[in-house]
Short mmCIF file of C-alpha atoms and ligand atoms in Angstrom, two decimals:
data_model
loop_
_atom_site.label_atom_id
_atom_site.label_comp_id
_atom_site.label_asym_id
_atom_site.label_seq_id
_atom_site.Cartn_x
_atom_site.Cartn_y
_atom_site.Cartn_z
CA MET A 97 -77.38 105.04 -1.65
CA ILE A 98 -76.43 106.95 -4.74
CA GLY A 99 -77.30 110.35 -3.20
CA ALA A 100 -76.58 111.61 0.31
CA ASP A 101 -78.22 109.50 2.99
CA THR A 102 -79.70 111.92 5.50
CA SER A 103 -81.75 109.07 7.02
CA LEU A 104 -78.58 107.77 8.72
CA THR A 105 -76.60 109.41 11.51
CA ALA A 106 -72.92 110.19 10.95
CA GLU A 107 -72.05 107.14 13.13
CA GLU A 108 -74.29 104.89 11.05
CA ARG A 109 -72.75 106.11 7.80
CA THR A 110 -69.30 105.41 9.23
CA TYR A 111 -70.49 101.97 10.36
CA LEU A 112 -71.56 101.14 6.79
CA GLU A 113 -68.27 102.39 5.33
CA ASP A 114 -66.31 100.37 7.88
CA CYS A 115 -68.36 97.25 7.09
CA VAL A 116 -67.62 97.57 3.38
CA GLU A 117 -63.91 98.12 4.04
CA THR A 118 -63.66 95.18 6.46
CA LEU A 119 -65.62 92.82 4.22
CA GLN A 120 -63.53 93.68 1.18
CA THR A 121 -60.16 93.45 2.89
CA GLU A 122 -60.67 90.79 5.57
CA VAL A 123 -63.64 88.56 4.72
CA PHE A 124 -64.05 88.21 0.93
CA THR A 125 -60.40 87.44 0.31
CA ASP A 126 -57.94 84.55 0.74
CA GLY A 127 -60.06 81.65 -0.46
CA LEU A 128 -63.40 83.45 -0.10
CA GLY A 129 -62.82 85.93 -2.95
CA ARG A 130 -64.14 86.06 -6.48
CA GLU A 131 -63.12 82.50 -7.39
CA HIS A 132 -65.15 81.37 -4.41
CA PHE A 133 -68.21 83.30 -5.67
CA GLN A 134 -67.88 81.36 -8.92
CA ALA A 135 -67.47 78.08 -7.00
CA LEU A 136 -70.70 78.80 -5.13
CA ASP A 137 -72.51 79.46 -8.38
CA ASP A 138 -71.14 76.17 -9.73
CA ASN A 139 -72.20 74.34 -6.53
CA GLU A 140 -68.57 73.49 -5.85
CA GLU A 141 -68.52 74.87 -2.32
CA SER A 142 -67.68 72.83 0.78
CA ARG A 143 -68.60 72.59 4.42
CA ALA A 144 -65.17 74.04 5.21
CA ASP A 145 -65.95 77.14 3.09
CA TRP A 146 -69.05 77.89 5.12
CA ALA A 147 -67.29 77.19 8.41
CA GLU A 148 -64.56 79.64 7.40
CA TYR A 149 -67.07 82.28 6.32
CA VAL A 150 -69.12 82.23 9.54
CA SER A 151 -65.92 82.24 11.56
CA ARG A 152 -64.60 85.37 9.82
CA MET A 153 -67.97 87.09 10.27
CA GLY A 154 -68.17 86.12 13.94
CA GLU A 155 -64.69 87.48 14.66
CA ARG A 156 -65.77 90.85 13.27
CA ASP A 157 -69.15 91.01 15.11
CA PHE A 158 -71.19 90.81 11.91
CA ASN A 159 -73.29 87.85 13.15
CA GLY A 160 -76.30 88.77 15.29
CA VAL A 161 -75.60 92.49 15.09
CA ALA A 162 -78.73 93.34 17.13
CA VAL A 163 -78.02 90.77 19.87
CA PRO A 164 -76.27 92.06 23.03
CA ALA A 165 -72.50 91.64 23.08
CA ASP A 166 -72.57 89.51 26.25
CA HIS A 167 -74.41 86.86 24.19
CA GLY A 168 -71.89 87.02 21.36
CA GLY A 169 -73.71 89.59 19.23
CA GLY A 170 -72.75 92.97 17.91
CA GLY A 171 -74.62 94.90 20.61
CA LYS A 172 -76.12 97.27 18.07
CA GLY A 173 -79.55 97.77 16.54
CA VAL A 174 -81.74 96.87 13.57
CA VAL A 175 -80.43 99.80 11.53
CA GLU A 176 -76.85 98.49 11.84
CA THR A 177 -78.19 95.00 11.08
CA VAL A 178 -79.62 96.06 7.72
CA LEU A 179 -76.51 98.10 6.92
CA THR A 180 -74.40 94.99 7.53
CA GLU A 181 -76.64 92.97 5.21
CA GLN A 182 -76.46 95.67 2.52
CA ALA A 183 -72.68 95.60 2.73
CA VAL A 184 -72.52 91.79 2.45
CA GLY A 185 -74.87 91.81 -0.55
CA TYR A 186 -72.70 94.49 -2.14
CA CYS A 187 -69.24 93.08 -1.35
CA GLY A 188 -69.94 89.34 -1.37
CA THR A 189 -72.95 87.47 -2.67
CA ILE A 190 -76.51 87.35 -1.41
CA VAL A 191 -75.85 83.71 -0.53
CA HIS A 192 -73.30 84.89 2.03
CA ALA A 193 -75.74 87.58 3.09
CA CYS A 194 -78.42 84.92 3.59
CA GLN A 195 -76.29 82.93 6.06
CA THR A 196 -75.47 86.13 7.92
CA SER A 197 -79.14 87.14 7.84
CA LEU A 198 -80.05 83.86 9.55
CA THR A 199 -77.76 84.82 12.41
CA GLN A 200 -79.57 88.18 12.62
CA HIS A 201 -83.19 87.09 12.81
CA ILE A 202 -82.78 83.61 14.29
CA GLY A 203 -80.23 85.16 16.65
CA ARG A 204 -82.80 87.68 17.86
CA THR A 205 -85.51 85.03 18.26
CA LEU A 206 -83.17 82.78 20.23
CA TYR A 207 -82.04 85.71 22.35
CA ASP A 208 -85.58 86.97 23.01
CA HIS A 209 -87.23 83.58 23.69
CA GLY A 210 -84.50 80.97 24.22
CA ASN A 211 -83.54 79.52 27.60
CA ASP A 212 -80.00 79.44 29.05
CA HIS A 213 -79.28 76.08 27.38
CA LEU A 214 -80.21 77.48 23.94
CA HIS A 215 -78.18 80.62 24.58
CA GLU A 216 -75.07 78.72 25.64
CA GLN A 217 -75.21 75.78 23.23
CA TYR A 218 -76.50 77.47 20.07
CA LEU A 219 -76.91 81.25 20.15
CA GLU A 220 -73.50 82.22 21.45
CA PRO A 221 -71.47 79.70 19.38
CA MET A 222 -73.47 80.70 16.27
CA LEU A 223 -72.72 84.38 16.81
CA ASP A 224 -69.08 83.64 17.60
CA GLY A 225 -68.88 81.95 14.21
CA GLU A 226 -68.54 78.36 15.40
CA LEU A 227 -71.85 77.04 14.05
CA VAL A 228 -73.60 77.26 10.67
CA VAL A 229 -77.37 77.68 11.00
CA SER A 230 -80.20 76.58 8.73
CA GLN A 231 -83.84 77.74 8.78
CA ALA A 232 -86.24 74.88 7.99
CA TYR A 233 -89.64 76.57 7.63
CA THR A 234 -91.01 75.74 4.16
CA GLU A 235 -92.79 72.43 3.57
CA PRO A 236 -93.95 70.68 0.42
CA GLY A 237 -97.55 71.53 1.37
CA SER A 238 -97.03 74.94 2.96
CA GLY A 239 -94.86 77.82 1.84
CA THR A 240 -96.41 81.24 2.14
CA ASP A 241 -99.18 79.72 4.29
CA LEU A 242 -96.84 78.69 7.09
CA ALA A 243 -99.66 78.06 9.59
CA ASN A 244 -100.68 75.04 7.50
CA LEU A 245 -97.43 73.26 8.32
CA GLU A 246 -97.74 69.50 8.72
CA THR A 247 -94.53 68.70 10.58
CA THR A 248 -95.45 67.65 14.10
CA ALA A 249 -93.74 67.19 17.45
CA GLU A 250 -95.11 64.93 20.16
CA LYS A 251 -93.95 64.79 23.72
CA ALA A 252 -92.21 61.58 24.86
CA GLY A 253 -91.03 61.95 28.46
CA ASP A 254 -88.42 64.71 28.61
CA GLU A 255 -88.07 64.73 24.85
CA TRP A 256 -90.01 65.69 21.76
CA VAL A 257 -90.29 63.50 18.65
CA ILE A 258 -90.44 65.36 15.34
CA ASN A 259 -91.89 63.99 12.10
CA GLY A 260 -92.37 65.73 8.79
CA GLU A 261 -90.73 67.12 5.68
CA LYS A 262 -89.25 70.50 4.79
CA ARG A 263 -88.10 71.62 1.36
CA PHE A 264 -86.01 74.37 -0.23
CA ILE A 265 -83.87 74.49 2.92
CA ASP A 266 -80.62 76.42 2.45
CA PHE A 267 -77.64 75.07 4.38
CA ALA A 268 -79.48 71.78 4.91
CA ALA A 269 -76.24 70.05 3.96
CA TYR A 270 -73.88 72.33 5.91
CA GLY A 271 -75.89 73.52 8.91
CA ASP A 272 -74.86 72.43 12.39
CA PHE A 273 -78.42 72.96 13.55
CA TYR A 274 -81.86 73.60 12.11
CA PHE A 275 -84.41 76.10 13.35
CA VAL A 276 -87.72 74.29 12.88
CA PRO A 277 -91.37 75.29 13.38
CA VAL A 278 -93.73 72.35 14.02
CA ARG A 279 -97.30 71.78 15.12
CA THR A 280 -97.63 70.58 18.72
CA SER A 281 -101.41 71.10 19.02
CA GLY A 282 -104.40 72.54 17.17
CA ALA A 283 -105.59 72.06 13.61
CA ASP A 284 -104.22 72.97 10.18
CA GLY A 285 -104.07 76.72 9.78
CA ASP A 286 -104.32 77.50 13.51
CA ARG A 287 -101.81 80.04 14.73
CA GLU A 288 -102.09 78.62 18.21
CA GLY A 289 -100.25 75.34 18.62
CA VAL A 290 -97.13 76.14 16.59
CA SER A 291 -93.84 75.56 18.42
CA LEU A 292 -90.22 76.26 17.46
CA PHE A 293 -87.37 73.81 18.02
CA VAL A 294 -83.63 73.75 17.60
CA VAL A 295 -82.59 70.42 16.06
CA ASP A 296 -79.00 69.19 15.84
CA ALA A 297 -78.13 68.35 12.23
CA ASP A 298 -76.51 65.06 13.25
CA SER A 299 -79.64 63.81 15.05
CA ALA A 300 -80.74 60.29 14.12
CA GLY A 301 -83.66 60.43 11.68
CA VAL A 302 -82.65 63.62 9.84
CA ASP A 303 -82.44 62.69 6.14
CA LEU A 304 -81.71 64.82 3.09
CA LEU A 305 -84.08 63.41 0.46
CA GLU A 306 -83.12 65.52 -2.55
CA ASP A 307 -80.36 67.98 -3.35
CA GLN A 308 -82.07 71.20 -4.52
CA SER A 309 -79.05 73.42 -4.89
CA ASP A 310 -78.95 73.40 -8.68
CA TRP A 311 -81.66 75.98 -9.07
CA HIS A 312 -82.04 79.24 -11.02
CA GLY A 313 -79.65 81.26 -8.85
CA PHE A 314 -78.73 81.56 -5.19
CA ARG A 315 -76.54 78.51 -5.46
CA GLY A 316 -73.90 77.13 -3.16
CA THR A 317 -75.94 76.66 0.01
CA GLY A 318 -76.34 72.88 -0.19
CA ALA A 319 -80.11 73.38 -0.25
CA ALA A 320 -82.22 70.27 0.12
CA TRP A 321 -85.59 68.66 0.66
CA MET A 322 -85.34 67.03 4.06
CA ARG A 323 -87.23 64.63 6.28
CA PHE A 324 -87.48 64.40 10.06
CA ASP A 325 -88.24 60.78 10.79
CA ASN A 326 -88.88 60.22 14.51
CA VAL A 327 -86.18 62.73 15.42
CA HIS A 328 -85.75 62.93 19.20
CA VAL A 329 -85.07 66.42 20.53
CA PRO A 330 -84.40 67.33 24.18
CA GLY A 331 -87.15 69.30 25.92
CA ALA A 332 -84.64 72.11 26.52
CA ASN A 333 -84.48 72.69 22.73
CA LEU A 334 -88.03 74.08 22.69
CA VAL A 335 -87.80 77.84 22.01
CA GLY A 336 -90.06 79.77 24.38
CA GLU A 337 -93.47 78.40 25.29
CA GLU A 338 -95.03 75.30 23.78
CA GLY A 339 -97.61 76.19 21.13
CA ALA A 340 -96.92 79.92 21.42
CA ALA A 341 -94.37 80.45 18.65
CA TRP A 342 -96.56 82.26 16.11
CA PRO A 343 -95.78 85.76 17.40
CA TYR A 344 -92.07 84.83 17.68
CA ILE A 345 -92.14 83.82 14.01
CA THR A 346 -93.99 86.90 12.78
CA ALA A 347 -91.61 89.18 14.69
CA GLU A 348 -88.65 87.28 13.23
CA LEU A 349 -90.12 87.59 9.73
CA ASN A 350 -90.48 91.37 10.18
CA LEU A 351 -86.71 91.53 10.60
CA GLU A 352 -86.06 88.99 7.83
CA HIS A 353 -88.16 91.06 5.41
CA LEU A 354 -85.74 93.93 5.95
CA THR A 355 -82.53 91.91 5.75
CA VAL A 356 -83.56 90.06 2.58
CA ALA A 357 -84.60 93.28 0.84
CA ARG A 358 -81.48 95.10 2.01
CA TYR A 359 -78.95 92.51 0.85
CA CYS A 360 -80.65 92.23 -2.54
CA LEU A 361 -80.54 96.02 -2.84
CA GLY A 362 -76.82 95.95 -2.00
CA ALA A 363 -76.32 93.40 -4.78
CA SER A 364 -78.36 95.48 -7.22
CA GLN A 365 -76.26 98.54 -6.37
CA ARG A 366 -73.21 96.52 -7.41
CA ALA A 367 -74.97 95.65 -10.69
CA LEU A 368 -75.82 99.32 -11.24
CA GLU A 369 -72.20 100.34 -10.71
CA VAL A 370 -70.97 97.76 -13.20
CA ALA A 371 -73.59 98.74 -15.79
CA ALA A 372 -73.09 102.51 -15.39
CA ASN A 373 -69.32 102.16 -15.83
CA TYR A 374 -69.74 99.90 -18.81
CA THR A 375 -72.11 102.33 -20.56
CA MET A 376 -69.66 105.18 -20.05
CA GLU A 377 -66.97 103.24 -21.96
CA ARG A 378 -68.84 101.20 -24.54
CA GLU A 379 -69.27 103.13 -27.79
CA VAL A 380 -72.01 102.56 -30.34
CA ASP A 381 -72.06 104.76 -33.45
CA ASP A 382 -68.97 106.57 -32.08
CA ARG A 383 -70.53 107.70 -28.85
CA PRO A 384 -70.77 106.13 -25.42
CA LEU A 385 -73.97 104.29 -24.58
CA SER A 386 -74.34 106.65 -21.62
CA ARG A 387 -75.02 109.51 -24.06
CA LEU A 388 -78.14 107.76 -25.33
CA GLN A 389 -81.16 109.04 -23.48
CA ALA A 390 -82.82 105.64 -23.58
CA VAL A 391 -79.85 104.34 -21.58
CA ASN A 392 -79.12 107.22 -19.24
CA HIS A 393 -82.76 107.63 -18.29
CA GLU A 394 -82.72 104.00 -17.18
CA VAL A 395 -79.73 104.82 -14.97
CA ALA A 396 -81.59 107.86 -13.57
CA ASP A 397 -84.63 105.70 -12.87
CA MET A 398 -82.58 102.97 -11.16
CA ALA A 399 -80.55 105.43 -9.05
CA THR A 400 -83.67 107.26 -7.87
CA ARG A 401 -85.69 104.18 -7.04
CA LEU A 402 -82.72 102.45 -5.38
CA ASP A 403 -82.41 105.39 -2.99
CA ALA A 404 -86.18 105.32 -2.35
CA ALA A 405 -85.95 101.61 -1.49
CA TYR A 406 -83.05 102.19 0.92
CA LEU A 407 -85.01 104.97 2.62
CA LEU A 408 -88.10 102.76 3.01
CA ASN A 409 -85.90 100.03 4.46
CA THR A 410 -84.15 102.31 6.97
CA ARG A 411 -87.51 103.79 8.01
CA ALA A 412 -88.84 100.31 8.83
CA ALA A 413 -85.60 99.39 10.65
CA ARG A 414 -86.04 102.44 12.87
CA VAL A 415 -89.61 101.39 13.72
CA LEU A 416 -88.33 97.94 14.78
CA ASP A 417 -85.52 99.54 16.80
CA ARG A 418 -87.95 101.88 18.54
CA GLU A 419 -90.94 99.57 19.10
CA GLY A 420 -89.58 96.03 18.92
CA LEU A 421 -89.49 93.39 16.18
CA GLY A 422 -93.22 92.71 16.48
CA ALA A 423 -94.00 96.29 15.38
CA GLY A 424 -93.73 97.81 11.94
CA ARG A 425 -95.44 94.98 10.07
CA MET A 426 -96.70 97.27 7.30
CA GLU A 427 -93.45 99.24 7.06
CA SER A 428 -91.43 96.01 6.81
CA ALA A 429 -93.76 94.58 4.17
CA MET A 430 -93.55 97.82 2.14
CA ALA A 431 -89.77 97.73 2.31
CA LYS A 432 -89.68 94.07 1.33
CA TRP A 433 -91.89 93.98 -1.73
CA TYR A 434 -90.63 97.30 -3.05
CA GLY A 435 -86.98 96.50 -2.35
CA ASN A 436 -87.00 92.95 -3.68
CA ASP A 437 -89.04 93.66 -6.81
CA LEU A 438 -86.80 96.66 -7.50
CA ALA A 439 -83.54 94.76 -6.93
CA HIS A 440 -84.63 92.23 -9.53
CA GLU A 441 -85.76 94.94 -11.94
CA ILE A 442 -82.46 96.81 -11.56
CA ALA A 443 -80.37 93.70 -12.17
CA ASP A 444 -82.43 92.88 -15.24
CA THR A 445 -82.29 96.44 -16.62
CA CYS A 446 -78.52 96.50 -16.06
CA MET A 447 -78.25 93.43 -18.26
CA GLN A 448 -80.37 95.13 -20.90
CA VAL A 449 -78.31 98.32 -21.12
CA VAL A 450 -75.01 96.41 -21.15
CA GLY A 451 -76.17 94.14 -23.96
CA GLY A 452 -75.20 90.62 -24.93
CA VAL A 453 -71.93 90.44 -23.01
CA ALA A 454 -74.00 90.75 -19.81
CA THR A 455 -75.29 87.23 -20.39
CA THR A 456 -71.75 85.81 -20.15
CA ASP A 457 -69.66 85.39 -17.01
CA LYS A 458 -67.26 88.18 -18.06
CA TYR A 459 -69.30 90.50 -15.84
CA PRO A 460 -71.14 89.49 -12.64
CA LEU A 461 -74.48 90.73 -13.96
CA GLU A 462 -76.13 87.50 -15.04
CA ARG A 463 -75.29 85.83 -11.70
CA LEU A 464 -76.57 88.86 -9.79
CA GLN A 465 -79.74 88.86 -11.84
CA ARG A 466 -80.36 85.15 -11.19
CA ASP A 467 -79.46 85.51 -7.52
CA VAL A 468 -81.74 88.44 -6.65
CA ARG A 469 -84.72 86.80 -8.37
CA VAL A 470 -85.22 84.64 -5.31
CA GLY A 471 -85.58 87.67 -3.04
CA ARG A 472 -89.12 88.02 -4.34
CA TYR A 473 -89.97 84.74 -2.55
CA LEU A 474 -87.54 84.50 0.35
CA GLY A 475 -89.15 85.17 3.70
CA GLY A 476 -92.50 85.80 1.98
CA ALA A 477 -93.59 86.44 -1.62
CA SER A 478 -94.12 90.01 -2.86
CA GLU A 479 -97.83 89.33 -3.26
CA VAL A 480 -98.10 88.36 0.40
CA MET A 481 -96.27 91.57 1.36
CA LYS A 482 -98.80 93.57 -0.66
CA SER A 483 -101.63 91.75 1.11
CA ILE A 484 -100.15 92.87 4.44
CA VAL A 485 -99.72 96.43 3.19
CA GLN A 486 -103.25 96.71 1.80
CA HIS A 487 -104.71 95.43 5.06
CA ASP A 488 -102.82 97.85 7.28
CA ALA A 489 -102.94 100.72 4.77
CA TYR A 490 -106.72 100.53 4.53
CA GLY A 491 -106.75 100.80 8.32
CA GLU A 492 -104.59 103.94 8.15
CA LEU A 493 -106.58 105.47 5.32
CA ALA A 494 -110.03 104.82 6.81
CA ASP A 495 -111.89 108.02 7.66
CA ASP A 496 -115.17 107.62 9.54
CA SER A 497 -116.38 111.01 8.39
CA PHE A 498 -116.32 109.77 4.81
CA GLY A 499 -119.34 107.66 5.57
CA GLY A 500 -120.17 106.17 2.25
CA LYS A 501 -123.78 107.05 1.81
CA TYR A 502 -122.91 109.25 -1.18
CA VAL A 503 -120.88 106.61 -3.02
CA GLY A 504 -122.84 105.87 -6.15
CA ASN A 505 -125.16 108.68 -5.21
CA GLU A 506 -122.87 111.68 -5.66
CA LEU A 507 -125.67 113.96 -6.88
CA GLU A 508 -126.78 114.05 -3.25
CA GLY A 509 -123.47 115.54 -2.11
CA LEU A 510 -119.79 114.89 -1.57
CA PRO A 511 -118.56 115.01 2.03
CA TRP A 512 -115.09 116.42 1.27
CA LEU A 513 -116.27 119.31 -0.86
CA GLY A 514 -117.56 122.12 1.33
CA GLY A 515 -119.58 122.56 4.47
CA ASP A 516 -122.95 121.58 3.12
CA GLY A 517 -121.57 118.46 1.48
CA ARG A 518 -122.91 119.58 -1.87
CA THR A 519 -120.77 122.47 -3.07
CA ALA A 520 -117.07 122.62 -3.81
CA PRO A 521 -115.05 125.02 -1.59
CA ALA A 522 -114.05 127.00 -4.71
CA ALA A 523 -117.71 127.53 -5.57
CA ASN A 524 -118.39 128.68 -1.99
CA ALA A 525 -115.53 131.18 -2.30
CA ASP A 526 -117.02 132.59 -5.52
CA ASP A 527 -120.34 133.07 -3.77
CA ASP A 528 -118.63 135.25 -1.17
C1 FAD B 41 -83.67 79.68 -3.73
C2 FAD B 41 -84.63 79.49 -2.59
C3 FAD B 41 -84.14 79.39 -1.29
C4 FAD B 41 -85.01 79.16 -0.23
N1 FAD B 41 -84.51 78.99 1.03
C5 FAD B 41 -85.35 78.64 2.04
C6 FAD B 41 -84.83 78.33 3.34
O1 FAD B 41 -83.61 78.38 3.59
N2 FAD B 41 -85.70 77.97 4.32
C7 FAD B 41 -87.05 77.91 4.11
O2 FAD B 41 -87.78 77.59 5.03
N3 FAD B 41 -87.57 78.19 2.87
C8 FAD B 41 -86.76 78.56 1.84
N4 FAD B 41 -87.26 78.84 0.60
C9 FAD B 41 -88.69 78.77 0.39
C10 FAD B 41 -89.36 80.12 0.25
O3 FAD B 41 -89.43 80.77 1.49
C11 FAD B 41 -90.73 79.84 -0.37
O4 FAD B 41 -90.50 79.53 -1.75
C12 FAD B 41 -91.68 80.96 -0.21
O5 FAD B 41 -92.08 81.09 1.13
C13 FAD B 41 -92.93 80.74 -1.07
O6 FAD B 41 -93.51 79.49 -0.80
P1 FAD B 41 -93.84 78.48 -1.99
O7 FAD B 41 -92.66 78.41 -2.90
O8 FAD B 41 -94.31 77.21 -1.40
O9 FAD B 41 -94.99 79.18 -2.81
P2 FAD B 41 -96.55 79.10 -2.56
O10 FAD B 41 -96.89 79.33 -1.15
O11 FAD B 41 -97.07 77.86 -3.21
O12 FAD B 41 -97.02 80.36 -3.42
C14 FAD B 41 -96.80 80.41 -4.85
C15 FAD B 41 -97.08 81.80 -5.35
O13 FAD B 41 -98.47 82.11 -5.13
C16 FAD B 41 -98.63 83.48 -4.83
N5 FAD B 41 -99.23 83.58 -3.49
C17 FAD B 41 -99.08 82.74 -2.45
N6 FAD B 41 -99.77 83.17 -1.38
C18 FAD B 41 -100.38 84.31 -1.75
C19 FAD B 41 -101.24 85.22 -1.08
N7 FAD B 41 -101.62 85.05 0.20
N8 FAD B 41 -101.67 86.30 -1.77
C20 FAD B 41 -101.31 86.50 -3.06
N9 FAD B 41 -100.49 85.65 -3.74
C21 FAD B 41 -100.03 84.58 -3.09
C22 FAD B 41 -97.23 84.10 -4.90
O14 FAD B 41 -97.01 84.60 -6.20
C23 FAD B 41 -96.33 82.92 -4.65
O15 FAD B 41 -95.02 83.11 -5.20
C24 FAD B 41 -86.41 79.07 -0.48
C25 FAD B 41 -86.91 79.20 -1.78
C26 FAD B 41 -86.03 79.38 -2.83
C27 FAD B 41 -86.60 79.46 -4.23
#
């Protein structure tokens, strides 16, 4: 936040400050500092880098913040989860924040629906920082329309056999396990019949078909297009009930919407700080850029809307804390589209007010701008979020007394204008 954050308690504000301090002094340092950010952007990272990162985060209870401490988590709530993600986006990169976000929402799904085997073999080591996780949801033929997934799993004795392809999968090359939705029954598009599995990355039949890491931004994750070719998975690696995973996934996505928006906002706050400082020092026609109204009004606009986006995000986090991850669908979708579109707009505007040098690597702005662009897709495109919001908002706005019989026939009366439905209240008052 740029202004005071009255939406957080004093403890929560201290939590955020402590996160930032710890990340800056203990995590993003000694091999994982600024040179490492550049290495990620150049796709020169390594498996060891990611192992070191998750280990440092696990030691400091930043993985799975909303999972109970006796399962390796932070033992806190969704509000602390999004504050952690904001801090990582601000202090590190959103690529780091993405790996940590996976531990938040996959961690909660595994905790809520996983059996003892999944808790002991995957959840707890992941949260302790011993395992890197990868979320393999998107397919060549289904992205936003996840229910149309074509990857299947068939039962074979005590095992399941998975076949299909997934693409755009971050950490495909570095993950120790994949979190994979598949169809186990039903037809294309059915929400019934979707199951979730945990798949070991070294399973026979897991192939990386194409390296996809050299994309617009958000580099350094070893992203890939992958194939599951007759991959045998133990029955115990089924998460929850067979064919019943749709509500697990939608609840998980509610949390992911908040983490993705929050870490991109943290990154855009960093961009805003860089740009504001630059405009205070850079002189054009013997006066600082910050004295030009065209520039300082942009800063006012960004500061105001950034705070609004944080408030929307915290509001939704509180709904999830109070009512569970399955609640707050509209609030999460509002926070996601507004936060992610804004983060991208802020990063882009920061480049504009700084000028040409912003396009070089002298400042972090061009990387931040490329990185946050992806937030408008990750975990669900902005347009899909607006579709959720319109659906639920129409439900909230609906007023049976409005009727509708006057629409297009207003000469007959207007229900909100006065008792007789014909006269405005002001006109009634005059009559008195
Ligand atoms: C850098 C990067 C990293 C990623 N990492 C991962 C990962 O780790 N794991 C993973 O599973 N996936 C990952 N993804 C995939 C990402 O989640 C998808 O790109 C996203 O879900 C959109 O799917 P799609 O690209 O197939 O677009 P499509 O579903 O083909 O949609 C294309 C566009 O159509 C519009 N659109 C689609 N549906 C609607 C609708 N209902 N209403 C209105 N407009 C609509 C939107 O503008 C959308 O952007 C990553 C993507 C990128 C670019």
